[in-house]
């Protein structure tokens, strides 16, 4: 619990037999992000790993490690020279998939791009989107409020982030959103890596066509024009077209594939816990803090990867040069060394040092926008539908890999 | 109380200014304006300053021991 707990922690050793009994496998030597048991026992697995398994290894495909404690995740994320992003963020990356800027790059290229992109998603800029996002929240609620029930994901959660991003930031038509949402979802969760590659390919092709079209149009001074203008790399070369397309792809993945999960999980939790809901109804100024707590506990990005540029020791395990390492942001956000009762959700929790939006230079560029969407959603929803619950006989369904997503959530009021 | 904001490790989460707006300010990109230097916490703001410090995912804010 100590703020400045010594980093050289002594871990209580995990027991092989206990892991087999509880999780059906030895997490330390044989972890698998795509194991359905990880989806089903998500909280239990994370809580166990962050306490007992600072580093685990997976034998799937080319193999990868996961780093689980908050101190190790933070140090690795900040040490980009040792933990490089330039070889991608997903384990067992499909062959031939182009690298995505800025996420799959290191400084100084990364810094150049972030420098020009940041202003388009800064707290000040996104504050200007608050009212339009709020209007969209209400327009979506209008469609189902009189029915006294909805399927939250398809009727709200999967739509709002796309609307917010497409309408306010990209100026893209929302008619094409369904195709892109599906493409990103299948590209992430389809069991077959080939199929993942095919869906990603479609998303790439669509966005490239749009970018090429904007090149023929007068400048609007927006994010797309900033991407088209490009940056100059060290040594004076101009950023190539492929990098520009990938920026748009990366932003779109982030913009539509993540916020839904925090939103839906928060609404689900409030449906199940009238006491916490009442706290927010009585004092709406608590909502912003509640969002940090929900983001901490319901992380859409479970873990993202780096490649070791040298042999490196992490909490007693030596990870060899060239190995792929996932930073388990989801586990780091519930580290008992840094907070009391991490497995409890409390909207009043004070000081929430979570890593849901990442740590280090790759800190989520969309975090300010995501917070605007989440705040508008909880504030407007609670005003208009203060009492609601999960439809009897149903429960939400989830899918998990290096991302986590909710597939359905039936509500009634 | 004095606090120091690390230059390289501040990556613009903006949590410090959210929880302690009278202590920490953000620049146009959303990074702590005082990164790379020390600040004096205004009297009476110690509690919020500590909350802002604790909320920084980068641990970029530290107390300067007098
Ligand atoms: C609750 C919602 C969101 C969560 C939890 C989330 C999470 C993350 C995380 C953990 C990273 C760090 C990547 C790393 O360490 O390699 C990241 C990066 C990124 N996110 Fe988000 N994200 C969210 C919303 C968004 C939105 C709305 C956008 C677009 C507007 C976005 C765009 C990006 C981009 C482009 C990056 C790469 C940044 C870089 O590498 O410099 N994200 N996000
Ligand atoms: S919370 Fe930390 S990283 Fe974020 S702006 Fe403040 S000092 Fe910088």
Short mmCIF file of C-alpha atoms and ligand atoms in Angstrom, two decimals:
data_model
loop_
_atom_site.label_atom_id
_atom_site.label_comp_id
_atom_site.label_asym_id
_atom_site.label_seq_id
_atom_site.Cartn_x
_atom_site.Cartn_y
_atom_site.Cartn_z
CA UNK A 1 0.00 0.00 0.00
CA UNK A 2 2.97 2.23 0.53
CA UNK A 3 3.24 4.87 -2.21
CA UNK A 4 6.94 4.35 -2.52
CA UNK A 5 7.03 0.63 -2.04
CA UNK A 6 10.50 -0.74 -2.79
CA UNK A 7 10.74 -1.89 -6.38
CA UNK A 8 12.68 -5.04 -5.47
CA UNK A 9 9.51 -6.82 -4.36
CA UNK A 10 9.61 -10.31 -3.00
CA UNK A 11 6.82 -12.15 -4.73
CA UNK A 12 4.83 -14.92 -3.20
CA UNK A 13 5.61 -17.77 -5.58
CA UNK A 14 2.71 -19.01 -7.67
CA UNK A 15 1.86 -22.69 -7.29
CA UNK A 16 1.76 -24.83 -10.42
CA UNK A 17 -1.01 -27.06 -9.07
CA UNK A 18 -3.10 -24.12 -7.95
CA UNK A 19 -2.83 -22.52 -11.39
CA UNK A 20 -3.89 -25.73 -13.13
CA UNK A 21 -6.86 -26.07 -10.78
CA UNK A 22 -7.97 -22.44 -11.08
CA UNK A 23 -7.06 -21.51 -14.64
CA UNK A 24 -6.60 -24.83 -16.41
CA UNK A 25 -3.00 -24.02 -17.31
CA UNK A 26 0.34 -22.92 -15.89
CA UNK A 27 0.11 -19.15 -16.37
CA UNK A 28 3.80 -18.56 -15.74
CA UNK A 29 5.15 -20.87 -18.44
CA UNK A 30 2.18 -21.31 -20.74
CA UNK A 31 0.06 -18.18 -20.86
CA UNK A 32 -2.32 -17.46 -23.77
CA UNK A 33 -4.13 -14.15 -24.23
CA UNK A 34 -6.59 -15.85 -26.60
CA UNK A 35 -7.49 -18.72 -24.24
CA UNK A 36 -11.29 -18.60 -23.67
CA UNK A 37 -10.52 -19.22 -19.98
CA UNK A 38 -8.77 -15.83 -19.87
CA UNK A 39 -11.94 -14.22 -21.24
CA UNK A 40 -14.11 -16.03 -18.69
CA UNK A 41 -11.83 -15.49 -15.68
CA UNK A 42 -10.49 -12.11 -16.69
CA UNK A 43 -10.53 -10.41 -13.29
CA UNK A 44 -9.38 -13.46 -11.42
CA UNK A 45 -6.44 -14.04 -13.76
CA UNK A 46 -5.26 -10.43 -13.65
CA UNK A 47 -5.55 -10.25 -9.87
CA UNK A 48 -3.57 -13.47 -9.52
CA UNK A 49 -0.84 -12.49 -11.99
CA UNK A 50 -0.24 -9.01 -10.60
CA UNK A 51 0.23 -10.49 -7.13
CA UNK A 52 2.17 -13.64 -7.90
CA UNK A 53 3.54 -13.63 -11.44
CA UNK A 54 5.47 -10.47 -12.29
CA UNK A 55 6.54 -12.00 -15.61
CA UNK A 56 4.82 -14.79 -17.56
CA UNK A 57 5.64 -16.47 -20.87
CA UNK A 58 3.46 -17.71 -23.70
CA UNK A 59 4.43 -20.45 -26.13
CA UNK A 60 1.80 -19.49 -28.68
CA UNK A 61 3.26 -18.91 -32.15
CA UNK A 62 6.65 -17.24 -31.95
CA UNK A 63 6.11 -16.82 -28.19
CA UNK A 64 5.86 -13.69 -26.05
CA UNK A 65 6.26 -12.49 -22.47
CA UNK A 66 3.89 -10.44 -20.33
CA UNK A 67 5.07 -7.95 -17.68
CA UNK A 68 2.42 -7.49 -14.99
CA UNK A 69 3.33 -5.19 -12.09
CA UNK A 70 2.76 -1.46 -12.15
CA UNK A 71 6.39 -0.54 -11.48
CA UNK A 72 7.74 -2.88 -14.16
CA UNK A 73 5.13 -1.82 -16.72
CA UNK A 74 5.84 1.85 -16.10
CA UNK A 75 9.61 1.43 -16.29
CA UNK A 76 9.42 -0.62 -19.47
CA UNK A 77 6.94 1.74 -21.14
CA UNK A 78 9.13 4.74 -20.38
CA UNK A 79 12.33 2.96 -21.46
CA UNK A 80 11.62 2.94 -25.20
CA UNK A 81 15.29 2.40 -26.02
CA UNK A 82 15.15 -1.07 -24.45
CA UNK A 83 11.50 -1.80 -25.20
CA UNK A 84 11.03 -0.72 -28.79
CA UNK A 85 7.69 -0.24 -30.53
CA UNK A 86 9.19 -0.32 -34.02
CA UNK A 87 8.44 -4.03 -34.56
CA UNK A 88 4.78 -3.75 -33.72
CA UNK A 89 2.38 -3.94 -30.80
CA UNK A 90 0.61 -7.25 -31.41
CA UNK A 91 2.00 -10.65 -30.62
CA UNK A 92 2.39 -12.96 -33.64
CA UNK A 93 1.70 -10.11 -36.01
CA UNK A 94 0.15 -11.25 -39.32
CA UNK A 95 2.76 -11.32 -42.14
CA UNK A 96 2.73 -8.37 -44.49
CA UNK A 97 0.69 -6.03 -42.32
CA UNK A 98 2.23 -2.56 -42.68
CA UNK A 99 3.49 -0.93 -39.48
CA UNK A 100 1.20 1.67 -37.96
CA UNK A 101 2.54 5.12 -37.16
CA UNK A 102 2.80 6.58 -34.55
CA UNK A 103 2.15 3.51 -32.42
CA UNK A 104 4.67 1.22 -34.08
CA UNK A 105 7.60 3.61 -34.14
CA UNK A 106 10.16 4.97 -31.68
CA UNK A 107 11.55 8.46 -31.15
CA UNK A 108 12.65 10.47 -33.05
CA UNK A 109 10.13 9.51 -35.79
CA UNK A 110 7.44 9.02 -33.17
CA UNK A 111 8.12 12.40 -31.58
CA UNK A 112 7.83 14.18 -34.93
CA UNK A 113 4.39 12.77 -35.58
CA UNK A 114 3.08 13.27 -32.04
CA UNK A 115 4.21 16.88 -32.18
CA UNK A 116 1.99 17.67 -35.16
CA UNK A 117 -0.92 15.39 -34.17
CA UNK A 118 -1.22 16.30 -30.45
CA UNK A 119 -2.85 19.73 -30.99
CA UNK A 120 -5.79 18.06 -32.80
CA UNK A 121 -6.63 15.95 -29.75
CA UNK A 122 -5.50 18.18 -26.88
CA UNK A 123 -7.77 18.88 -23.88
CA UNK A 124 -8.41 22.37 -25.25
CA UNK A 125 -9.37 21.18 -28.74
CA UNK A 126 -11.63 18.36 -27.60
CA UNK A 127 -13.41 20.66 -25.13
CA UNK A 128 -14.92 22.17 -28.29
CA UNK A 129 -16.46 18.79 -29.19
CA UNK A 130 -18.18 18.37 -25.86
CA UNK A 131 -21.52 19.88 -26.91
CA UNK A 132 -21.76 18.03 -30.26
CA UNK A 133 -20.92 14.75 -28.47
CA UNK A 134 -23.55 15.48 -25.81
CA UNK A 135 -26.10 16.13 -28.60
CA UNK A 136 -25.20 12.78 -30.16
CA UNK A 137 -25.61 11.01 -26.82
CA UNK A 138 -29.11 12.44 -26.59
CA UNK A 139 -29.95 11.66 -30.22
CA UNK A 140 -29.04 8.01 -29.61
CA UNK A 141 -31.00 7.84 -26.35
CA UNK A 142 -34.04 9.41 -28.12
CA UNK A 143 -34.26 6.39 -30.40
CA UNK A 144 -34.89 3.86 -27.64
CA UNK A 145 -35.90 5.64 -24.44
CA UNK A 146 -39.66 5.16 -24.99
CA UNK A 147 -39.19 1.46 -25.61
CA UNK A 148 -37.90 1.12 -22.04
CA UNK A 149 -35.19 -1.28 -23.16
CA UNK A 150 -32.15 -1.44 -25.43
CA UNK A 151 -29.20 -3.55 -26.45
CA UNK A 152 -26.56 -1.12 -25.27
CA UNK A 153 -23.67 -2.15 -27.52
CA UNK A 154 -25.34 -2.05 -30.93
CA UNK A 155 -27.70 0.83 -30.12
CA UNK A 156 -25.28 3.10 -28.29
CA UNK A 157 -21.82 1.94 -27.26
CA UNK A 158 -20.52 0.86 -30.66
CA UNK A 159 -21.93 4.01 -32.30
CA UNK A 160 -21.00 6.98 -30.13
CA UNK A 161 -17.17 6.72 -30.33
CA UNK A 162 -17.35 6.38 -34.11
CA UNK A 163 -19.73 9.31 -34.45
CA UNK A 164 -17.58 11.48 -32.17
CA UNK A 165 -14.41 10.67 -34.08
CA UNK A 166 -15.80 10.69 -37.62
CA UNK A 167 -18.01 13.76 -37.34
CA UNK A 168 -15.81 16.02 -35.26
CA UNK A 169 -12.30 14.99 -36.11
CA UNK A 170 -12.12 13.23 -39.47
CA UNK A 171 -15.15 14.69 -41.21
CA UNK A 172 -15.99 11.21 -42.55
CA UNK A 173 -19.53 9.98 -43.35
CA UNK A 174 -20.94 7.88 -40.51
CA UNK A 175 -22.72 5.59 -43.02
CA UNK A 176 -19.48 3.66 -43.47
CA UNK A 177 -18.96 3.18 -39.77
CA UNK A 178 -20.56 -0.26 -39.44
CA UNK A 179 -18.15 -1.74 -41.98
CA UNK A 180 -15.15 -0.23 -40.19
CA UNK A 181 -16.28 -1.22 -36.71
CA UNK A 182 -16.73 -4.79 -37.93
CA UNK A 183 -13.39 -4.73 -39.75
CA UNK A 184 -11.52 -3.59 -36.65
CA UNK A 185 -13.34 -6.08 -34.42
CA UNK A 186 -12.70 -9.07 -36.74
CA UNK A 187 -9.17 -7.86 -37.43
CA UNK A 188 -8.52 -8.04 -33.70
CA UNK A 189 -10.47 -11.07 -32.51
CA UNK A 190 -10.87 -13.45 -35.47
CA UNK A 191 -9.22 -16.71 -34.36
CA UNK A 192 -7.30 -17.14 -37.63
CA UNK A 193 -4.42 -14.65 -38.16
CA UNK A 194 -5.01 -14.83 -41.94
CA UNK A 195 -8.59 -13.69 -41.45
CA UNK A 196 -7.40 -10.92 -39.14
CA UNK A 197 -5.05 -9.76 -41.88
CA UNK A 198 -7.84 -9.74 -44.48
CA UNK A 199 -10.12 -7.53 -42.34
CA UNK A 200 -7.30 -5.13 -41.52
CA UNK A 201 -6.60 -4.96 -45.25
CA UNK A 202 -10.14 -3.78 -45.96
CA UNK A 203 -9.93 -1.07 -43.32
CA UNK A 204 -6.59 0.08 -44.78
CA UNK A 205 -8.00 0.21 -48.31
CA UNK A 206 -11.03 2.25 -47.28
CA UNK A 207 -9.02 4.82 -45.34
CA UNK A 208 -6.35 5.10 -48.02
CA UNK A 209 -9.02 5.89 -50.61
CA UNK A 210 -10.38 8.61 -48.36
CA UNK A 211 -6.96 10.11 -47.74
CA UNK A 212 -6.20 10.11 -51.46
CA UNK A 213 -9.50 11.88 -52.16
CA UNK A 214 -8.82 14.55 -49.55
CA UNK A 215 -5.51 15.24 -51.29
CA UNK A 216 -7.51 16.49 -54.29
CA UNK A 217 -9.70 18.75 -52.12
CA UNK A 218 -9.05 22.27 -50.80
CA UNK A 219 -7.36 22.30 -47.38
CA UNK A 220 -9.62 22.43 -44.32
CA UNK A 221 -6.75 22.86 -41.84
CA UNK A 222 -7.92 19.79 -39.97
CA UNK A 223 -6.26 16.59 -38.72
CA UNK A 224 -6.39 15.00 -42.19
CA UNK A 225 -4.57 17.98 -43.70
CA UNK A 226 -1.94 17.70 -40.99
CA UNK A 227 -1.46 14.04 -41.92
CA UNK A 228 -1.27 14.92 -45.63
CA UNK A 229 1.32 17.63 -44.93
CA UNK A 230 3.47 14.97 -43.25
CA UNK A 231 6.65 15.46 -41.27
CA UNK A 232 10.36 15.57 -42.07
CA UNK A 233 12.38 12.72 -40.61
CA UNK A 234 15.94 12.90 -39.34
CA UNK A 235 18.28 13.34 -42.27
CA UNK A 236 15.72 15.34 -44.22
CA UNK A 237 13.55 12.67 -45.85
CA UNK A 238 9.83 13.35 -46.08
CA UNK A 239 7.41 10.93 -44.44
CA UNK A 240 6.22 8.48 -47.13
CA UNK A 241 2.60 8.02 -48.23
CA UNK A 242 2.39 4.60 -46.52
CA UNK A 243 3.16 6.20 -43.16
CA UNK A 244 0.46 8.80 -43.67
CA UNK A 245 -2.14 6.14 -44.45
CA UNK A 246 -1.06 4.19 -41.38
CA UNK A 247 -1.52 7.23 -39.13
CA UNK A 248 -5.13 7.42 -40.23
CA UNK A 249 -5.58 3.67 -39.70
CA UNK A 250 -4.04 3.80 -36.24
CA UNK A 251 -6.21 6.72 -35.18
CA UNK A 252 -9.30 4.98 -36.51
CA UNK A 253 -8.52 1.73 -34.66
CA UNK A 254 -8.06 3.70 -31.45
CA UNK A 255 -11.01 5.96 -32.13
CA UNK A 256 -13.61 3.25 -32.63
CA UNK A 257 -12.37 0.07 -30.97
CA UNK A 258 -11.80 0.97 -27.35
CA UNK A 259 -14.04 3.54 -25.68
CA UNK A 260 -17.12 1.32 -26.17
CA UNK A 261 -15.83 -1.14 -23.59
CA UNK A 262 -15.30 1.41 -20.81
CA UNK A 263 -18.69 2.97 -21.56
CA UNK A 264 -20.55 -0.33 -21.59
CA UNK A 265 -18.77 -1.62 -18.49
CA UNK A 266 -19.58 1.57 -16.57
CA UNK A 267 -23.25 1.37 -17.54
CA UNK A 268 -23.32 -2.33 -16.65
CA UNK A 269 -21.73 -1.67 -13.28
CA UNK A 270 -24.20 1.14 -12.53
CA UNK A 271 -27.08 -1.13 -13.53
CA UNK A 272 -25.89 -3.75 -11.07
CA UNK A 273 -24.92 -1.42 -8.20
CA UNK A 274 -27.72 1.02 -7.31
CA UNK A 275 -25.68 2.31 -4.36
CA UNK A 276 -22.86 3.53 -6.63
CA UNK A 277 -25.44 4.89 -9.09
CA UNK A 278 -27.11 6.84 -6.30
CA UNK A 279 -23.78 8.44 -5.40
CA UNK A 280 -23.48 9.78 -8.94
CA UNK A 281 -27.13 10.87 -9.07
CA UNK A 282 -26.73 12.76 -5.78
CA UNK A 283 -23.46 14.36 -6.81
CA UNK A 284 -22.83 14.43 -10.58
CA UNK A 285 -19.47 16.13 -9.96
CA UNK A 286 -18.23 12.66 -8.95
CA UNK A 287 -18.72 11.40 -12.52
CA UNK A 288 -15.28 12.42 -13.77
CA UNK A 289 -13.62 10.52 -10.95
CA UNK A 290 -15.93 7.56 -11.54
CA UNK A 291 -14.74 7.46 -15.15
CA UNK A 292 -11.12 7.10 -14.02
CA UNK A 293 -12.16 4.25 -11.75
CA UNK A 294 -14.10 2.54 -14.53
CA UNK A 295 -11.21 3.04 -16.95
CA UNK A 296 -8.88 1.53 -14.35
CA UNK A 297 -11.01 -1.54 -13.81
CA UNK A 298 -12.38 -2.10 -17.33
CA UNK A 299 -9.40 -1.72 -19.67
CA UNK A 300 -10.15 -2.21 -23.39
CA UNK A 301 -6.41 -2.48 -24.03
CA UNK A 302 -5.32 -5.47 -21.98
CA UNK A 303 -1.69 -5.42 -23.09
CA UNK A 304 0.43 -3.96 -25.88
CA UNK A 305 3.78 -5.19 -27.07
CA UNK A 306 7.37 -4.10 -27.43
CA UNK A 307 10.49 -5.82 -28.76
CA UNK A 308 13.57 -6.05 -26.52
CA UNK A 309 16.61 -4.39 -28.05
CA UNK A 310 18.94 -6.10 -25.53
CA UNK A 311 18.84 -8.77 -22.82
CA UNK A 312 16.94 -7.25 -19.93
CA UNK A 313 16.07 -8.40 -16.42
CA UNK A 314 12.54 -7.82 -15.18
CA UNK A 315 11.70 -8.83 -11.59
CA UNK A 316 14.18 -11.69 -11.64
CA UNK A 317 13.44 -13.01 -15.15
CA UNK A 318 15.95 -12.41 -17.93
CA UNK A 319 14.23 -11.61 -21.19
CA UNK A 320 16.59 -12.11 -24.16
CA UNK A 321 17.21 -9.56 -26.89
CA UNK A 322 14.73 -9.83 -29.75
CA UNK A 323 11.90 -11.27 -27.63
CA UNK A 324 8.40 -9.86 -27.79
CA UNK A 325 7.12 -8.42 -24.51
CA UNK A 326 3.58 -7.33 -23.68
CA UNK A 327 3.03 -4.58 -21.13
CA UNK A 328 -0.07 -5.74 -19.27
CA UNK A 329 -1.64 -2.34 -18.63
CA UNK A 330 -4.75 -4.13 -17.34
CA UNK A 331 -2.81 -5.89 -14.57
CA UNK A 332 -0.71 -2.83 -13.69
CA UNK A 333 -3.91 -0.86 -13.01
CA UNK A 334 -4.86 -3.22 -10.19
CA UNK A 335 -1.53 -3.55 -8.42
CA UNK A 336 -2.08 -3.87 -4.65
CA UNK A 337 1.36 -2.34 -4.10
CA UNK A 338 -0.09 0.97 -5.28
CA UNK A 339 -3.70 1.04 -4.12
CA UNK A 340 -5.98 -0.34 -1.44
CA UNK A 341 -8.42 -3.08 -2.39
CA UNK A 342 -7.72 -2.95 -6.13
CA UNK A 343 -10.37 -5.56 -6.92
CA UNK A 344 -13.07 -3.27 -5.54
CA UNK A 345 -14.74 -0.61 -7.69
CA UNK A 346 -15.35 2.62 -5.81
CA UNK A 347 -16.38 5.75 -7.69
CA UNK A 348 -15.04 7.78 -4.75
CA UNK A 349 -11.54 6.26 -4.85
CA UNK A 350 -8.97 9.04 -4.39
CA UNK A 351 -5.94 9.26 -6.66
CA UNK A 352 -6.25 6.57 -9.32
CA UNK A 353 -2.84 5.84 -10.83
CA UNK A 354 -4.07 3.60 -13.66
CA UNK A 355 -2.36 2.74 -16.92
CA UNK A 356 -5.46 2.14 -19.05
CA UNK A 357 -4.39 4.85 -21.52
CA UNK A 358 -0.85 3.53 -21.59
CA UNK A 359 2.33 4.93 -20.10
CA UNK A 360 5.38 6.53 -21.69
CA UNK A 361 5.69 8.37 -25.00
CA UNK A 362 2.88 6.33 -26.61
CA UNK A 363 0.32 7.58 -24.06
CA UNK A 364 -3.04 7.35 -25.81
CA UNK A 365 -3.42 10.38 -28.04
CA UNK A 366 -7.19 9.96 -27.90
CA UNK A 367 -7.41 9.90 -24.10
CA UNK A 368 -8.79 13.43 -23.89
CA UNK A 369 -11.46 12.69 -26.48
CA UNK A 370 -12.36 9.38 -24.84
CA UNK A 371 -12.87 11.20 -21.54
CA UNK A 372 -15.21 13.71 -23.21
CA UNK A 373 -17.27 10.84 -24.66
CA UNK A 374 -17.41 8.99 -21.35
CA UNK A 375 -18.35 12.06 -19.33
CA UNK A 376 -21.10 13.09 -21.76
CA UNK A 377 -22.47 9.54 -21.77
CA UNK A 378 -22.70 9.10 -18.00
CA UNK A 379 -23.99 12.61 -17.36
CA UNK A 380 -26.74 12.52 -19.98
CA UNK A 381 -27.68 8.88 -19.40
CA UNK A 382 -28.15 9.37 -15.65
CA UNK A 383 -30.23 12.50 -16.25
CA UNK A 384 -32.55 10.75 -18.67
CA UNK A 385 -32.52 7.15 -17.45
CA UNK A 386 -31.69 7.34 -13.74
CA UNK A 387 -33.13 3.90 -12.96
CA UNK A 388 -32.14 0.93 -15.12
CA UNK A 389 -31.14 -2.68 -14.78
CA UNK A 390 -29.90 -5.65 -16.75
CA UNK A 391 -32.71 -7.48 -18.55
CA UNK A 392 -33.70 -10.47 -16.41
CA UNK A 393 -32.34 -13.75 -17.73
CA UNK A 394 -29.52 -12.07 -19.70
CA UNK A 395 -25.93 -11.23 -18.94
CA UNK A 396 -23.28 -9.41 -20.94
CA UNK A 397 -20.93 -11.37 -23.20
CA UNK A 398 -17.25 -10.60 -23.72
CA UNK A 399 -14.40 -11.37 -26.07
CA UNK A 400 -10.75 -11.00 -25.04
CA UNK A 401 -7.30 -11.13 -26.59
CA UNK A 402 -4.80 -8.30 -26.26
CA UNK A 403 -7.94 -6.13 -26.38
CA UNK A 404 -11.15 -6.76 -24.48
CA UNK A 405 -14.60 -5.94 -25.76
CA UNK A 406 -18.23 -6.44 -24.70
CA UNK A 407 -20.47 -7.98 -27.35
CA UNK A 408 -23.94 -7.49 -25.88
CA UNK A 409 -25.62 -5.82 -22.91
CA UNK A 410 -29.42 -5.95 -22.60
CA UNK A 411 -30.91 -3.21 -20.42
CA UNK A 412 -34.46 -2.41 -19.22
CA UNK A 413 -35.94 0.53 -17.29
CA UNK B 1 6.09 22.45 -0.38
CA UNK B 2 8.00 22.27 -3.67
CA UNK B 3 7.40 19.81 -6.46
CA UNK B 4 9.39 18.90 -9.53
CA UNK B 5 7.89 17.86 -12.86
CA UNK B 6 10.10 15.60 -14.92
CA UNK B 7 10.60 16.75 -18.50
CA UNK B 8 10.92 13.49 -20.38
CA UNK B 9 8.39 11.50 -18.37
CA UNK B 10 5.53 13.98 -18.57
CA UNK B 11 3.53 12.68 -21.53
CA UNK B 12 0.38 14.71 -21.21
CA UNK B 13 -2.13 12.61 -19.30
CA UNK B 14 -3.44 15.83 -17.79
CA UNK B 15 -4.45 14.17 -14.53
CA UNK B 16 -2.39 16.58 -12.39
CA UNK B 17 -4.29 19.64 -13.61
CA UNK B 18 -7.63 17.83 -13.36
CA UNK B 19 -7.21 17.08 -9.67
CA UNK B 20 -5.17 20.17 -8.71
CA UNK B 21 -6.03 22.97 -11.16
CA UNK B 22 -4.60 25.63 -8.84
CA UNK B 23 -1.25 23.89 -8.69
CA UNK B 24 -0.62 22.38 -12.11
CA UNK B 25 -1.39 23.91 -15.49
CA UNK B 26 -1.33 22.35 -18.95
CA UNK B 27 0.04 23.81 -22.16
CA UNK B 28 -1.87 23.86 -25.45
CA UNK B 29 -0.95 20.22 -26.15
CA UNK B 30 -2.08 19.09 -22.70
CA UNK B 31 1.35 18.60 -21.10
CA UNK B 32 2.34 20.12 -17.76
CA UNK B 33 3.65 23.64 -18.53
CA UNK B 34 6.21 23.39 -15.76
CA UNK B 35 7.79 20.16 -16.94
CA UNK B 36 11.52 20.31 -16.56
CA UNK B 37 11.30 22.66 -13.58
CA UNK B 38 10.18 23.03 -9.97
CA UNK B 39 7.08 24.74 -8.63
CA UNK B 40 6.03 26.09 -5.25
CA UNK B 41 2.70 24.58 -4.14
CA UNK B 42 0.44 27.48 -3.05
CA UNK B 43 -0.39 27.43 0.67
CA UNK B 44 -3.54 25.43 1.36
CA UNK B 45 -3.21 23.41 -1.88
CA UNK B 46 -0.98 20.69 -0.44
CA UNK B 47 -3.72 18.08 -0.33
CA UNK B 48 -4.89 18.60 -3.91
CA UNK B 49 -1.27 18.78 -5.09
CA UNK B 50 -0.60 15.37 -3.54
CA UNK B 51 -3.74 13.98 -5.19
CA UNK B 52 -2.59 15.33 -8.56
CA UNK B 53 0.85 13.87 -8.00
CA UNK B 54 -0.55 10.48 -7.10
CA UNK B 55 -2.85 10.44 -10.14
CA UNK B 56 0.02 10.90 -12.61
CA UNK B 57 0.49 7.52 -14.33
CA UNK B 58 4.07 8.43 -15.21
CA UNK B 59 5.11 9.38 -11.66
CA UNK B 60 6.50 12.46 -13.34
CA UNK B 61 5.80 14.62 -10.28
CA UNK B 62 7.94 14.31 -7.18
CA UNK B 63 8.27 16.24 -3.93
CA UNK B 64 11.48 18.24 -3.64
CA UNK B 65 13.01 17.51 -0.23
CA UNK B 66 14.04 20.83 1.35
C1 LIG C 1 -11.14 4.39 -23.47
C2 LIG C 1 -10.63 4.55 -24.66
C3 LIG C 1 -9.21 4.28 -25.04
C4 LIG C 1 -8.27 3.49 -24.43
C5 LIG C 1 -8.41 2.67 -23.16
C6 LIG C 1 -7.06 3.59 -25.22
C7 LIG C 1 -5.87 2.96 -24.88
C8 LIG C 1 -4.65 3.21 -25.48
C9 LIG C 1 -3.38 2.72 -25.03
C10 LIG C 1 -3.17 1.80 -23.83
C11 LIG C 1 -2.42 3.20 -25.85
C12 LIG C 1 -0.91 2.99 -25.70
C13 LIG C 1 -0.25 2.25 -26.78
C14 LIG C 1 1.12 1.70 -26.43
O1 LIG C 1 1.54 1.71 -25.26
O2 LIG C 1 1.78 1.24 -27.35
C15 LIG C 1 -3.10 3.97 -26.85
C16 LIG C 1 -2.48 4.60 -27.90
C17 LIG C 1 -3.17 5.23 -28.93
N1 LIG C 1 -4.52 5.53 -28.96
FE1 LIG C 1 -5.87 5.05 -27.56
N2 LIG C 1 -7.27 4.41 -26.28
C18 LIG C 1 -8.58 4.87 -26.20
C19 LIG C 1 -9.19 5.75 -27.05
C20 LIG C 1 -8.61 6.27 -28.18
C21 LIG C 1 -9.24 7.18 -29.09
C22 LIG C 1 -10.63 7.75 -28.92
C23 LIG C 1 -8.34 7.41 -30.10
C24 LIG C 1 -8.46 8.28 -31.33
C25 LIG C 1 -9.01 9.42 -31.34
C26 LIG C 1 -7.14 6.66 -29.79
C27 LIG C 1 -6.00 6.62 -30.57
C28 LIG C 1 -4.79 6.14 -30.16
C29 LIG C 1 -3.56 6.26 -30.93
C30 LIG C 1 -3.40 6.87 -32.30
C31 LIG C 1 -2.54 5.69 -30.15
C32 LIG C 1 -1.06 5.59 -30.50
C33 LIG C 1 -0.31 6.69 -29.83
C34 LIG C 1 1.20 6.59 -29.97
O3 LIG C 1 1.72 5.52 -30.23
O4 LIG C 1 1.85 7.62 -29.81
N3 LIG C 1 -7.34 5.98 -28.63
N4 LIG C 1 -4.45 3.98 -26.60
S1 LIG C 2 -0.44 13.89 -15.02
FE1 LIG C 2 1.76 13.58 -15.19
S2 LIG C 2 2.12 13.08 -17.31
FE2 LIG C 2 0.13 13.98 -17.13
S3 LIG C 2 0.38 16.13 -17.60
FE3 LIG C 2 0.47 15.88 -15.41
S4 LIG C 2 2.64 15.62 -15.01
FE4 LIG C 2 2.38 15.26 -17.15
#
